[in-house]
PDB file of C-alpha atoms in Angstrom:
ATOM      1  CA  UNK F   1      32.869 -20.884 -27.201  1.00 69.00           C
ATOM      2  CA  UNK F   2      32.283 -24.987 -26.888  1.00 76.00           C
ATOM      3  CA  UNK F   3      35.258 -24.388 -24.268  1.00 84.00           C
ATOM      4  CA  UNK F   4      32.999 -22.054 -22.283  1.00 86.00           C
ATOM      5  CA  UNK F   5      30.773 -22.764 -19.286  1.00 89.00           C
ATOM      6  CA  UNK F   6      27.286 -22.788 -19.842  1.00 85.00           C
ATOM      7  CA  UNK F   7      26.788 -20.880 -16.241  1.00 89.00           C
ATOM      8  CA  UNK F   8      29.447 -17.878 -17.988  1.00 90.00           C
ATOM      9  CA  UNK F   9      26.994 -18.356 -20.815  1.00 88.00           C
ATOM     10  CA  UNK F  10      23.500 -17.549 -19.598  1.00 88.00           C
ATOM     11  CA  UNK F  11      25.395 -14.617 -17.119  1.00 89.00           C
ATOM     12  CA  UNK F  12      26.750 -13.135 -21.387  1.00 90.00           C
ATOM     13  CA  UNK F  13      22.648 -14.379 -22.802  1.00 90.00           C
ATOM     14  CA  UNK F  14      21.200 -12.316 -19.373  1.00 88.00           C
ATOM     15  CA  UNK F  15      22.771  -8.961 -20.328  1.00 86.00           C
ATOM     16  CA  UNK F  16      21.227  -9.187 -23.335  1.00 86.00           C
ATOM     17  CA  UNK F  17      19.627  -7.551 -25.414  1.00 80.00           C
ATOM     18  CA  UNK F  18      15.312  -8.199 -25.604  1.00 79.00           C
ATOM     19  CA  UNK F  19      15.291  -8.863 -29.308  1.00 77.00           C
ATOM     20  CA  UNK F  20      18.858 -10.150 -29.539  1.00 85.00           C
ATOM     21  CA  UNK F  21      17.569 -12.994 -27.449  1.00 87.00           C
ATOM     22  CA  UNK F  22      14.372 -14.130 -29.149  1.00 84.00           C
ATOM     23  CA  UNK F  23      16.913 -13.994 -31.938  1.00 88.00           C
ATOM     24  CA  UNK F  24      18.776 -16.524 -29.953  1.00 90.00           C
ATOM     25  CA  UNK F  25      16.123 -18.472 -29.167  1.00 88.00           C
ATOM     26  CA  UNK F  26      17.201 -20.087 -32.283  1.00 90.00           C
ATOM     27  CA  UNK F  27      20.623 -21.342 -31.369  1.00 90.00           C
ATOM     28  CA  UNK F  28      19.811 -24.188 -29.680  1.00 89.00           C
ATOM     29  CA  UNK F  29      17.306 -25.911 -27.352  1.00 91.00           C
ATOM     30  CA  UNK F  30      19.139 -24.977 -24.403  1.00 88.00           C
ATOM     31  CA  UNK F  31      19.108 -22.069 -25.216  1.00 88.00           C
ATOM     32  CA  UNK F  32      15.418 -21.867 -25.609  1.00 90.00           C
ATOM     33  CA  UNK F  33      14.792 -23.621 -22.986  1.00 89.00           C
ATOM     34  CA  UNK F  34      17.712 -20.999 -20.555  1.00 89.00           C
ATOM     35  CA  UNK F  35      15.569 -17.328 -22.771  1.00 88.00           C
ATOM     36  CA  UNK F  36      12.155 -19.658 -21.386  1.00 84.00           C
ATOM     37  CA  UNK F  37      12.749 -19.888 -17.921  1.00 84.00           C
ATOM     38  CA  UNK F  38      10.983 -18.046 -15.631  1.00 75.00           C
ATOM     39  CA  UNK F  39      14.554 -17.429 -12.798  1.00 80.00           C
ATOM     40  CA  UNK F  40      16.058 -15.973 -16.192  1.00 84.00           C
ATOM     41  CA  UNK F  41      13.534 -13.562 -17.154  1.00 79.00           C
ATOM     42  CA  UNK F  42      13.569 -12.413 -13.903  1.00 75.00           C
ATOM     43  CA  UNK F  43      17.144 -11.960 -13.587  1.00 80.00           C
ATOM     44  CA  UNK F  44      17.288 -10.599 -17.249  1.00 80.00           C
ATOM     45  CA  UNK F  45      14.542  -7.348 -15.811  1.00 75.00           C
ATOM     46  CA  UNK F  46      16.403  -7.001 -12.247  1.00 74.00           C
ATOM     47  CA  UNK F  47      19.921  -6.148 -13.864  1.00 76.00           C
ATOM     48  CA  UNK F  48      18.006  -4.429 -16.763  1.00 68.00           C
ATOM     49  CA  UNK F  49      16.714  -2.453 -13.987  1.00 61.00           C
ATOM     50  CA  UNK F  50      19.955  -1.115 -13.131  1.00 59.00           C
ATOM     51  CA  UNK F  51      20.496   1.497 -16.086  1.00 59.00           C
ATOM     52  CA  UNK F  52      18.893   4.435 -16.345  1.00 60.00           C
ATOM     53  CA  UNK F  53      16.504   4.680 -18.700  1.00 63.00           C
ATOM     54  CA  UNK F  54      13.645   6.868 -19.441  1.00 69.00           C
ATOM     55  CA  UNK F  55      10.689   7.535 -21.472  1.00 69.00           C
ATOM     56  CA  UNK F  56       8.995  10.501 -22.922  1.00 72.00           C
ATOM     57  CA  UNK F  57       5.873  10.851 -24.769  1.00 69.00           C
ATOM     58  CA  UNK F  58       5.497  13.871 -26.928  1.00 69.00           C
ATOM     59  CA  UNK F  59       3.873  15.422 -30.629  1.00 65.00           C
ATOM     60  CA  UNK F  60       3.137  10.839 -30.716  1.00 62.00           C
ATOM     61  CA  UNK F  61       5.541   9.961 -30.720  1.00 70.00           C
ATOM     62  CA  UNK F  62       7.841   8.058 -28.230  1.00 71.00           C
ATOM     63  CA  UNK F  63      11.726   7.711 -27.029  1.00 74.00           C
ATOM     64  CA  UNK F  64      13.406   5.712 -24.681  1.00 70.00           C
ATOM     65  CA  UNK F  65      15.998   8.097 -22.775  1.00 70.00           C
ATOM     66  CA  UNK F  66      19.448   6.951 -21.558  1.00 68.00           C
ATOM     67  CA  UNK F  67      21.114   8.537 -19.830  1.00 66.00           C
ATOM     68  CA  UNK F  68      24.787   7.920 -18.327  1.00 63.00           C
ATOM     69  CA  UNK F  69      26.173  10.118 -15.693  1.00 63.00           C
ATOM     70  CA  UNK F  70      25.528  14.414 -16.954  1.00 67.00           C
ATOM     71  CA  UNK F  71      24.651  13.084 -20.977  1.00 68.00           C
ATOM     72  CA  UNK F  72      21.620  11.686 -22.318  1.00 71.00           C
ATOM     73  CA  UNK F  73      20.935   9.550 -25.559  1.00 73.00           C
ATOM     74  CA  UNK F  74      17.612   9.837 -26.795  1.00 73.00           C
ATOM     75  CA  UNK F  75      15.734   7.169 -29.382  1.00 71.00           C
ATOM     76  CA  UNK F  76      12.754   7.207 -30.962  1.00 70.00           C
ATOM     77  CA  UNK F  77      10.499   4.315 -30.940  1.00 70.00           C
ATOM     78  CA  UNK F  78       7.697   3.150 -33.396  1.00 70.00           C
ATOM     79  CA  UNK F  79       3.635   3.544 -32.018  1.00 70.00           C
ATOM     80  CA  UNK F  80       1.667   0.596 -32.873  1.00 69.00           C
ATOM     81  CA  UNK F  81      -1.578   2.821 -33.241  1.00 65.00           C
ATOM     82  CA  UNK F  82      -1.045   4.207 -37.142  1.00 63.00           C
ATOM     83  CA  UNK F  83      -3.974   7.405 -36.942  1.00 60.00           C
ATOM     84  CA  UNK F  84      -3.673   7.692 -32.811  1.00 60.00           C
ATOM     85  CA  UNK F  85      -0.435   8.490 -31.987  1.00 55.00           C
ATOM     86  CA  UNK F  86      -1.656  12.324 -30.900  1.00 59.00           C
ATOM     87  CA  UNK F  87      -4.083  10.764 -28.499  1.00 70.00           C
ATOM     88  CA  UNK F  88      -1.864   8.346 -26.823  1.00 74.00           C
ATOM     89  CA  UNK F  89      -0.941   8.446 -23.480  1.00 78.00           C
ATOM     90  CA  UNK F  90       1.287   5.801 -21.140  1.00 79.00           C
ATOM     91  CA  UNK F  91      -1.255   5.533 -18.204  1.00 82.00           C
ATOM     92  CA  UNK F  92       1.865   3.120 -16.582  1.00 82.00           C
ATOM     93  CA  UNK F  93       5.012   0.757 -17.324  1.00 81.00           C
ATOM     94  CA  UNK F  94       6.102  -2.109 -15.158  1.00 82.00           C
ATOM     95  CA  UNK F  95       9.117  -3.851 -16.213  1.00 78.00           C
ATOM     96  CA  UNK F  96       9.648  -3.038 -20.401  1.00 75.00           C
ATOM     97  CA  UNK F  97       5.462  -3.131 -20.581  1.00 83.00           C
ATOM     98  CA  UNK F  98       3.861   0.165 -21.349  1.00 84.00           C
ATOM     99  CA  UNK F  99       0.147   0.633 -20.510  1.00 88.00           C
ATOM    100  CA  UNK F 100      -0.945   3.290 -22.735  1.00 85.00           C
ATOM    101  CA  UNK F 101      -5.045   4.984 -23.227  1.00 81.00           C
ATOM    102  CA  UNK F 102      -6.582   6.866 -25.892  1.00 74.00           C
ATOM    103  CA  UNK F 103      -7.814  10.055 -24.048  1.00 64.00           C
ATOM    104  CA  UNK F 104      -6.259  13.119 -25.475  1.00 54.00           C
ATOM    105  CA  UNK F 105      -9.782  13.292 -27.995  1.00 50.00           C
ATOM    106  CA  UNK F 106     -12.006  12.464 -25.272  1.00 47.00           C
ATOM    107  CA  UNK F 107     -13.687  14.802 -22.833  1.00 49.00           C
ATOM    108  CA  UNK F 108     -14.074  13.479 -19.108  1.00 49.00           C
ATOM    109  CA  UNK F 109     -17.476  11.823 -19.818  1.00 49.00           C
ATOM    110  CA  UNK F 110     -15.928   9.587 -22.555  1.00 50.00           C
ATOM    111  CA  UNK F 111     -12.511   8.841 -20.400  1.00 51.00           C
ATOM    112  CA  UNK F 112     -14.099   5.663 -19.039  1.00 55.00           C
ATOM    113  CA  UNK F 113     -14.901   3.927 -23.233  1.00 61.00           C
ATOM    114  CA  UNK F 114     -10.373   5.142 -24.389  1.00 73.00           C
ATOM    115  CA  UNK F 115      -8.954   1.451 -25.946  1.00 82.00           C
ATOM    116  CA  UNK F 116      -6.597   0.302 -23.670  1.00 88.00           C
ATOM    117  CA  UNK F 117      -3.008  -0.925 -24.957  1.00 88.00           C
ATOM    118  CA  UNK F 118      -0.801  -3.155 -22.936  1.00 90.00           C
ATOM    119  CA  UNK F 119       2.592  -3.225 -25.701  1.00 84.00           C
ATOM    120  CA  UNK F 120       5.841  -4.563 -25.259  1.00 79.00           C
ATOM    121  CA  UNK F 121       7.975  -2.231 -26.905  1.00 75.00           C
ATOM    122  CA  UNK F 122      11.117  -5.045 -26.790  1.00 70.00           C
ATOM    123  CA  UNK F 123       8.974  -6.972 -29.016  1.00 71.00           C
ATOM    124  CA  UNK F 124       7.255  -5.016 -31.081  1.00 72.00           C
ATOM    125  CA  UNK F 125       3.268  -6.882 -29.360  1.00 79.00           C
ATOM    126  CA  UNK F 126       0.680  -5.239 -27.789  1.00 85.00           C
ATOM    127  CA  UNK F 127      -3.034  -6.281 -26.776  1.00 88.00           C
ATOM    128  CA  UNK F 128      -6.166  -4.455 -26.500  1.00 89.00           C
ATOM    129  CA  UNK F 129      -8.021  -4.609 -23.304  1.00 92.00           C
ATOM    130  CA  UNK F 130     -11.346  -5.906 -23.805  1.00 91.00           C
ATOM    131  CA  UNK F 131     -14.242  -2.427 -22.753  1.00 85.00           C
ATOM    132  CA  UNK F 132     -14.923  -2.580 -18.394  1.00 81.00           C
ATOM    133  CA  UNK F 133     -18.463  -2.209 -18.391  1.00 76.00           C
ATOM    134  CA  UNK F 134     -20.067  -0.219 -15.112  1.00 72.00           C
ATOM    135  CA  UNK F 135     -22.703  -1.471 -12.805  1.00 65.00           C
ATOM    136  CA  UNK F 136     -25.603   1.205 -13.194  1.00 64.00           C
ATOM    137  CA  UNK F 137     -28.596   1.709 -15.892  1.00 62.00           C
ATOM    138  CA  UNK F 138     -29.533   5.217 -15.030  1.00 69.00           C
ATOM    139  CA  UNK F 139     -26.249   6.715 -15.354  1.00 69.00           C
ATOM    140  CA  UNK F 140     -26.904  10.453 -16.048  1.00 72.00           C
ATOM    141  CA  UNK F 141     -22.422  11.184 -16.637  1.00 71.00           C
ATOM    142  CA  UNK F 142     -19.831   9.974 -15.621  1.00 74.00           C
ATOM    143  CA  UNK F 143     -17.565  13.410 -13.349  1.00 73.00           C
ATOM    144  CA  UNK F 144     -14.529  11.460 -13.432  1.00 78.00           C
ATOM    145  CA  UNK F 145     -12.055   8.676 -14.221  1.00 81.00           C
ATOM    146  CA  UNK F 146      -9.317   7.327 -12.633  1.00 84.00           C
ATOM    147  CA  UNK F 147      -6.522   4.972 -13.627  1.00 87.00           C
ATOM    148  CA  UNK F 148      -3.759   2.799 -12.990  1.00 90.00           C
ATOM    149  CA  UNK F 149      -1.206  -0.090 -13.485  1.00 93.00           C
ATOM    150  CA  UNK F 150       0.781  -1.765 -11.124  1.00 92.00           C
ATOM    151  CA  UNK F 151       2.386  -5.011 -10.971  1.00 90.00           C
ATOM    152  CA  UNK F 152       2.003  -8.060  -8.250  1.00 89.00           C
ATOM    153  CA  UNK F 153       5.895  -9.345  -8.067  1.00 83.00           C
ATOM    154  CA  UNK F 154       4.292 -12.102  -5.749  1.00 86.00           C
ATOM    155  CA  UNK F 155       1.671 -13.997  -8.571  1.00 87.00           C
ATOM    156  CA  UNK F 156       4.045 -12.112 -11.382  1.00 85.00           C
ATOM    157  CA  UNK F 157       0.774 -10.688 -12.524  1.00 90.00           C
ATOM    158  CA  UNK F 158       0.475  -7.659 -14.377  1.00 92.00           C
ATOM    159  CA  UNK F 159      -3.182  -5.740 -13.758  1.00 95.00           C
ATOM    160  CA  UNK F 160      -4.882  -2.241 -14.990  1.00 94.00           C
ATOM    161  CA  UNK F 161      -7.428  -1.036 -12.018  1.00 93.00           C
ATOM    162  CA  UNK F 162      -9.948   1.550 -13.137  1.00 89.00           C
ATOM    163  CA  UNK F 163     -12.189   3.390 -10.803  1.00 87.00           C
ATOM    164  CA  UNK F 164     -15.347   5.578 -12.200  1.00 84.00           C
ATOM    165  CA  UNK F 165     -17.327   8.394 -11.001  1.00 82.00           C
ATOM    166  CA  UNK F 166     -20.526   9.158 -11.859  1.00 80.00           C
ATOM    167  CA  UNK F 167     -24.157  10.265 -11.372  1.00 81.00           C
ATOM    168  CA  UNK F 168     -27.439   8.689 -11.921  1.00 80.00           C
ATOM    169  CA  UNK F 169     -30.630  10.154 -12.134  1.00 76.00           C
ATOM    170  CA  UNK F 170     -32.766  10.527  -8.822  1.00 74.00           C
ATOM    171  CA  UNK F 171     -36.338  10.927  -8.828  1.00 75.00           C
ATOM    172  CA  UNK F 172     -35.810  14.273  -7.525  1.00 80.00           C
ATOM    173  CA  UNK F 173     -32.272  14.675  -7.270  1.00 81.00           C
ATOM    174  CA  UNK F 174     -29.284  13.074  -8.783  1.00 80.00           C
ATOM    175  CA  UNK F 175     -27.508  10.281  -6.664  1.00 79.00           C
ATOM    176  CA  UNK F 176     -23.066  10.095  -7.424  1.00 79.00           C
ATOM    177  CA  UNK F 177     -21.370   6.851  -6.696  1.00 82.00           C
ATOM    178  CA  UNK F 178     -18.918   5.099  -8.157  1.00 83.00           C
ATOM    179  CA  UNK F 179     -17.203   2.376 -10.415  1.00 86.00           C
ATOM    180  CA  UNK F 180     -14.057   0.472  -9.444  1.00 91.00           C
ATOM    181  CA  UNK F 181     -12.818  -2.365 -11.796  1.00 92.00           C
ATOM    182  CA  UNK F 182      -9.399  -4.163 -12.258  1.00 95.00           C
ATOM    183  CA  UNK F 183      -8.319  -6.194 -15.127  1.00 95.00           C
ATOM    184  CA  UNK F 184      -5.305  -8.994 -15.082  1.00 94.00           C
ATOM    185  CA  UNK F 185      -3.774 -10.074 -17.741  1.00 91.00           C
ATOM    186  CA  UNK F 186      -3.137 -13.682 -16.281  1.00 89.00           C
ATOM    187  CA  UNK F 187      -7.299 -14.631 -16.839  1.00 92.00           C
ATOM    188  CA  UNK F 188      -8.224 -11.276 -19.665  1.00 92.00           C
ATOM    189  CA  UNK F 189     -11.160 -10.302 -17.557  1.00 92.00           C
ATOM    190  CA  UNK F 190     -11.779  -7.519 -15.291  1.00 94.00           C
ATOM    191  CA  UNK F 191     -13.881  -8.038 -12.320  1.00 93.00           C
ATOM    192  CA  UNK F 192     -16.056  -5.825 -10.111  1.00 91.00           C
ATOM    193  CA  UNK F 193     -14.880  -4.412  -6.146  1.00 91.00           C
ATOM    194  CA  UNK F 194     -17.304  -2.554  -6.284  1.00 84.00           C
ATOM    195  CA  UNK F 195     -17.530   0.749  -4.724  1.00 85.00           C
ATOM    196  CA  UNK F 196     -14.310   3.199  -3.801  1.00 84.00           C
ATOM    197  CA  UNK F 197     -13.886   3.651  -0.400  1.00 79.00           C
ATOM    198  CA  UNK F 198     -12.961   7.402  -0.229  1.00 76.00           C
ATOM    199  CA  UNK F 199     -15.134  10.051  -1.504  1.00 67.00           C
ATOM    200  CA  UNK F 200     -12.611  11.700  -3.754  1.00 58.00           C
ATOM    201  CA  UNK F 201     -14.211  13.388  -7.783  1.00 54.00           C
ATOM    202  CA  UNK F 202     -11.000  15.432  -8.260  1.00 57.00           C
ATOM    203  CA  UNK F 203      -7.867  12.036  -8.223  1.00 63.00           C
ATOM    204  CA  UNK F 204      -5.664  14.185 -10.197  1.00 60.00           C
ATOM    205  CA  UNK F 205      -3.792  11.825 -13.221  1.00 60.00           C
ATOM    206  CA  UNK F 206      -0.223  12.259 -11.213  1.00 64.00           C
ATOM    207  CA  UNK F 207       0.828   8.323 -10.587  1.00 79.00           C
ATOM    208  CA  UNK F 208       3.160   6.093  -9.115  1.00 85.00           C
ATOM    209  CA  UNK F 209       4.083   2.267  -8.384  1.00 87.00           C
ATOM    210  CA  UNK F 210       6.008   1.355  -5.278  1.00 88.00           C
ATOM    211  CA  UNK F 211       7.097  -1.662  -4.066  1.00 86.00           C
ATOM    212  CA  UNK F 212       3.971  -3.228  -5.138  1.00 88.00           C
ATOM    213  CA  UNK F 213       1.417  -0.487  -4.787  1.00 91.00           C
ATOM    214  CA  UNK F 214      -0.790   2.056  -6.953  1.00 92.00           C
ATOM    215  CA  UNK F 215      -0.843   5.563  -5.696  1.00 90.00           C
ATOM    216  CA  UNK F 216      -2.586   8.036  -7.169  1.00 88.00           C
ATOM    217  CA  UNK F 217      -2.903  12.375  -5.170  1.00 83.00           C
ATOM    218  CA  UNK F 218      -5.976  13.034  -4.431  1.00 80.00           C
ATOM    219  CA  UNK F 219      -8.184  16.051  -3.108  1.00 76.00           C
ATOM    220  CA  UNK F 220     -11.274  15.557  -0.885  1.00 74.00           C
ATOM    221  CA  UNK F 221     -13.962  18.987   0.222  1.00 72.00           C
ATOM    222  CA  UNK F 222     -14.931  18.919   3.070  1.00 74.00           C
ATOM    223  CA  UNK F 223     -17.604  21.765   4.377  1.00 76.00           C
ATOM    224  CA  UNK F 224     -15.381  24.154   1.710  1.00 75.00           C
ATOM    225  CA  UNK F 225     -12.101  23.168   3.213  1.00 76.00           C
ATOM    226  CA  UNK F 226     -10.161  21.498   0.458  1.00 72.00           C
ATOM    227  CA  UNK F 227      -7.441  18.906   1.793  1.00 75.00           C
ATOM    228  CA  UNK F 228      -4.672  16.472  -0.133  1.00 78.00           C
ATOM    229  CA  UNK F 229      -4.013  13.672   0.218  1.00 84.00           C
ATOM    230  CA  UNK F 230      -2.562   9.866  -1.870  1.00 87.00           C
ATOM    231  CA  UNK F 231      -4.486   7.120  -2.776  1.00 88.00           C
ATOM    232  CA  UNK F 232      -2.435   3.285  -2.280  1.00 90.00           C
ATOM    233  CA  UNK F 233      -3.976   1.059  -3.977  1.00 93.00           C
ATOM    234  CA  UNK F 234      -2.561  -2.688  -3.397  1.00 94.00           C
ATOM    235  CA  UNK F 235      -2.281  -4.402  -6.536  1.00 94.00           C
ATOM    236  CA  UNK F 236      -1.640  -8.074  -4.878  1.00 93.00           C
ATOM    237  CA  UNK F 237      -4.429  -7.882  -2.172  1.00 94.00           C
ATOM    238  CA  UNK F 238      -6.779  -6.221  -4.612  1.00 94.00           C
ATOM    239  CA  UNK F 239      -7.506  -3.191  -1.323  1.00 93.00           C
ATOM    240  CA  UNK F 240      -7.320   0.901  -1.530  1.00 91.00           C
ATOM    241  CA  UNK F 241      -5.109   2.712   1.211  1.00 90.00           C
ATOM    242  CA  UNK F 242      -5.528   6.369   2.334  1.00 88.00           C
ATOM    243  CA  UNK F 243      -1.664   7.582   3.470  1.00 88.00           C
ATOM    244  CA  UNK F 244      -1.352  11.206   4.482  1.00 84.00           C
ATOM    245  CA  UNK F 245       0.404  13.639   3.782  1.00 81.00           C
ATOM    246  CA  UNK F 246       3.754  15.216   5.650  1.00 80.00           C
ATOM    247  CA  UNK F 247       3.048  18.081   7.445  1.00 72.00           C
ATOM    248  CA  UNK F 248       4.631  21.117   5.414  1.00 62.00           C
ATOM    249  CA  UNK F 249       4.634  23.261   9.082  1.00 58.00           C
ATOM    250  CA  UNK F 250       2.946  26.128   5.857  1.00 52.00           C
ATOM    251  CA  UNK F 251       0.417  25.592   6.101  1.00 51.00           C
ATOM    252  CA  UNK F 252      -2.016  26.301   2.986  1.00 47.00           C
ATOM    253  CA  UNK F 253       0.714  27.358   0.723  1.00 53.00           C
ATOM    254  CA  UNK F 254       2.131  25.021   0.149  1.00 54.00           C
ATOM    255  CA  UNK F 255       0.075  22.786  -3.180  1.00 64.00           C
ATOM    256  CA  UNK F 256       1.987  19.312  -3.681  1.00 65.00           C
ATOM    257  CA  UNK F 257       1.944  18.997  -7.456  1.00 74.00           C
ATOM    258  CA  UNK F 258       2.695  15.487  -8.125  1.00 82.00           C
ATOM    259  CA  UNK F 259       4.145  11.981  -6.535  1.00 86.00           C
ATOM    260  CA  UNK F 260       6.781   9.913  -7.658  1.00 86.00           C
ATOM    261  CA  UNK F 261       8.969   7.359  -7.576  1.00 85.00           C
ATOM    262  CA  UNK F 262      13.223   9.136  -5.651  1.00 85.00           C
ATOM    263  CA  UNK F 263      15.283   6.122  -4.421  1.00 82.00           C
ATOM    264  CA  UNK F 264      13.094   3.266  -4.100  1.00 83.00           C
ATOM    265  CA  UNK F 265      10.329   5.362  -2.156  1.00 90.00           C
ATOM    266  CA  UNK F 266       7.889   6.751  -3.036  1.00 91.00           C
ATOM    267  CA  UNK F 267       7.681  10.545  -2.904  1.00 91.00           C
ATOM    268  CA  UNK F 268       5.476  13.484  -3.068  1.00 87.00           C
ATOM    269  CA  UNK F 269       6.993  17.525  -5.011  1.00 85.00           C
ATOM    270  CA  UNK F 270       5.802  20.316  -3.839  1.00 78.00           C
ATOM    271  CA  UNK F 271       5.464  23.499  -4.031  1.00 70.00           C
ATOM    272  CA  UNK F 272       6.017  26.930  -1.425  1.00 66.00           C
ATOM    273  CA  UNK F 273       4.238  29.371  -3.365  1.00 64.00           C
ATOM    274  CA  UNK F 274       6.668  31.727  -4.874  1.00 60.00           C
ATOM    275  CA  UNK F 275       9.546  30.415  -2.845  1.00 71.00           C
ATOM    276  CA  UNK F 276      10.661  27.419  -3.641  1.00 77.00           C
ATOM    277  CA  UNK F 277      10.819  23.553  -4.361  1.00 82.00           C
ATOM    278  CA  UNK F 278      10.020  21.195  -1.604  1.00 84.00           C
ATOM    279  CA  UNK F 279      10.793  17.309  -1.618  1.00 89.00           C
ATOM    280  CA  UNK F 280       9.581  14.164   0.489  1.00 90.00           C
ATOM    281  CA  UNK F 281      10.379  10.918   0.342  1.00 93.00           C
ATOM    282  CA  UNK F 282       8.759   8.084   2.628  1.00 93.00           C
ATOM    283  CA  UNK F 283      11.890   5.998   3.984  1.00 91.00           C
ATOM    284  CA  UNK F 284       9.251   2.960   5.269  1.00 90.00           C
ATOM    285  CA  UNK F 285       6.338   1.842   2.724  1.00 83.00           C
ATOM    286  CA  UNK F 286       3.139   3.342   4.178  1.00 80.00           C
ATOM    287  CA  UNK F 287       4.540   4.868   7.146  1.00 86.00           C
ATOM    288  CA  UNK F 288       3.176   8.366   7.608  1.00 84.00           C
ATOM    289  CA  UNK F 289       6.061   9.249  10.552  1.00 88.00           C
ATOM    290  CA  UNK F 290       8.445   7.982   8.238  1.00 91.00           C
ATOM    291  CA  UNK F 291       7.856  11.733   5.724  1.00 91.00           C
ATOM    292  CA  UNK F 292      11.432  13.251   5.160  1.00 91.00           C
ATOM    293  CA  UNK F 293      12.347  15.914   3.696  1.00 89.00           C
TER     294      UNK F 293
END
């Protein structure tokens, strides 16, 4: 080891598991400095992303699945929330950091108060996010709660966005409103963004993060006609945008089931009832004309 150039040692360290790196910080001051360096951490994340690793949460147990050609290997990971294993869902994941929340036992009325956790399974550390308030003293009921977890690579910032659609009791009728808040791991606080800039109260739980944007499927009803579209949230600038679905050419028979991450691009999986499944890929992020089947 003494005869190895230090650049080679750093290259070897960048390919080791996180648990090993945490122990190897005690080898020497030089190794501790290298492993703690932000550039080394970024390099380690980039190399880790080359491996085909998936996550599966079923029956309260979390598995990491490593794919190798046509075979796969599953390894169970202990969830640290004792007594809540069967109620935990994965909200999202970025760079090995998981965002989890408890929701299965809660109706949409109470989904906004579900505990949210950020958890790093590699080092078995987690953080419970503070509760986010709703800025309305006259709230009557919760219609829907939309959650998302994303990463801003420019500022190295992890954020959770929460959208609540609720109704207030007016003088003679119910008034429908929304409340958008963003939690930043850097500041440790929730920030109010105002109202959602779209009138959708049926946002799907299907979501995906692509190039620093969180995407959800959503529906909107106008004059008894239901249209589908994609909601996009810019994690860095904290703004919403709408993305139109591709022209499937099948009329109302095509139903979009979920959004996905495929080949580094935003993808849309739709079912043409009784015949086949279509997969559309947006080759250029945010450009509607780049949808390719």
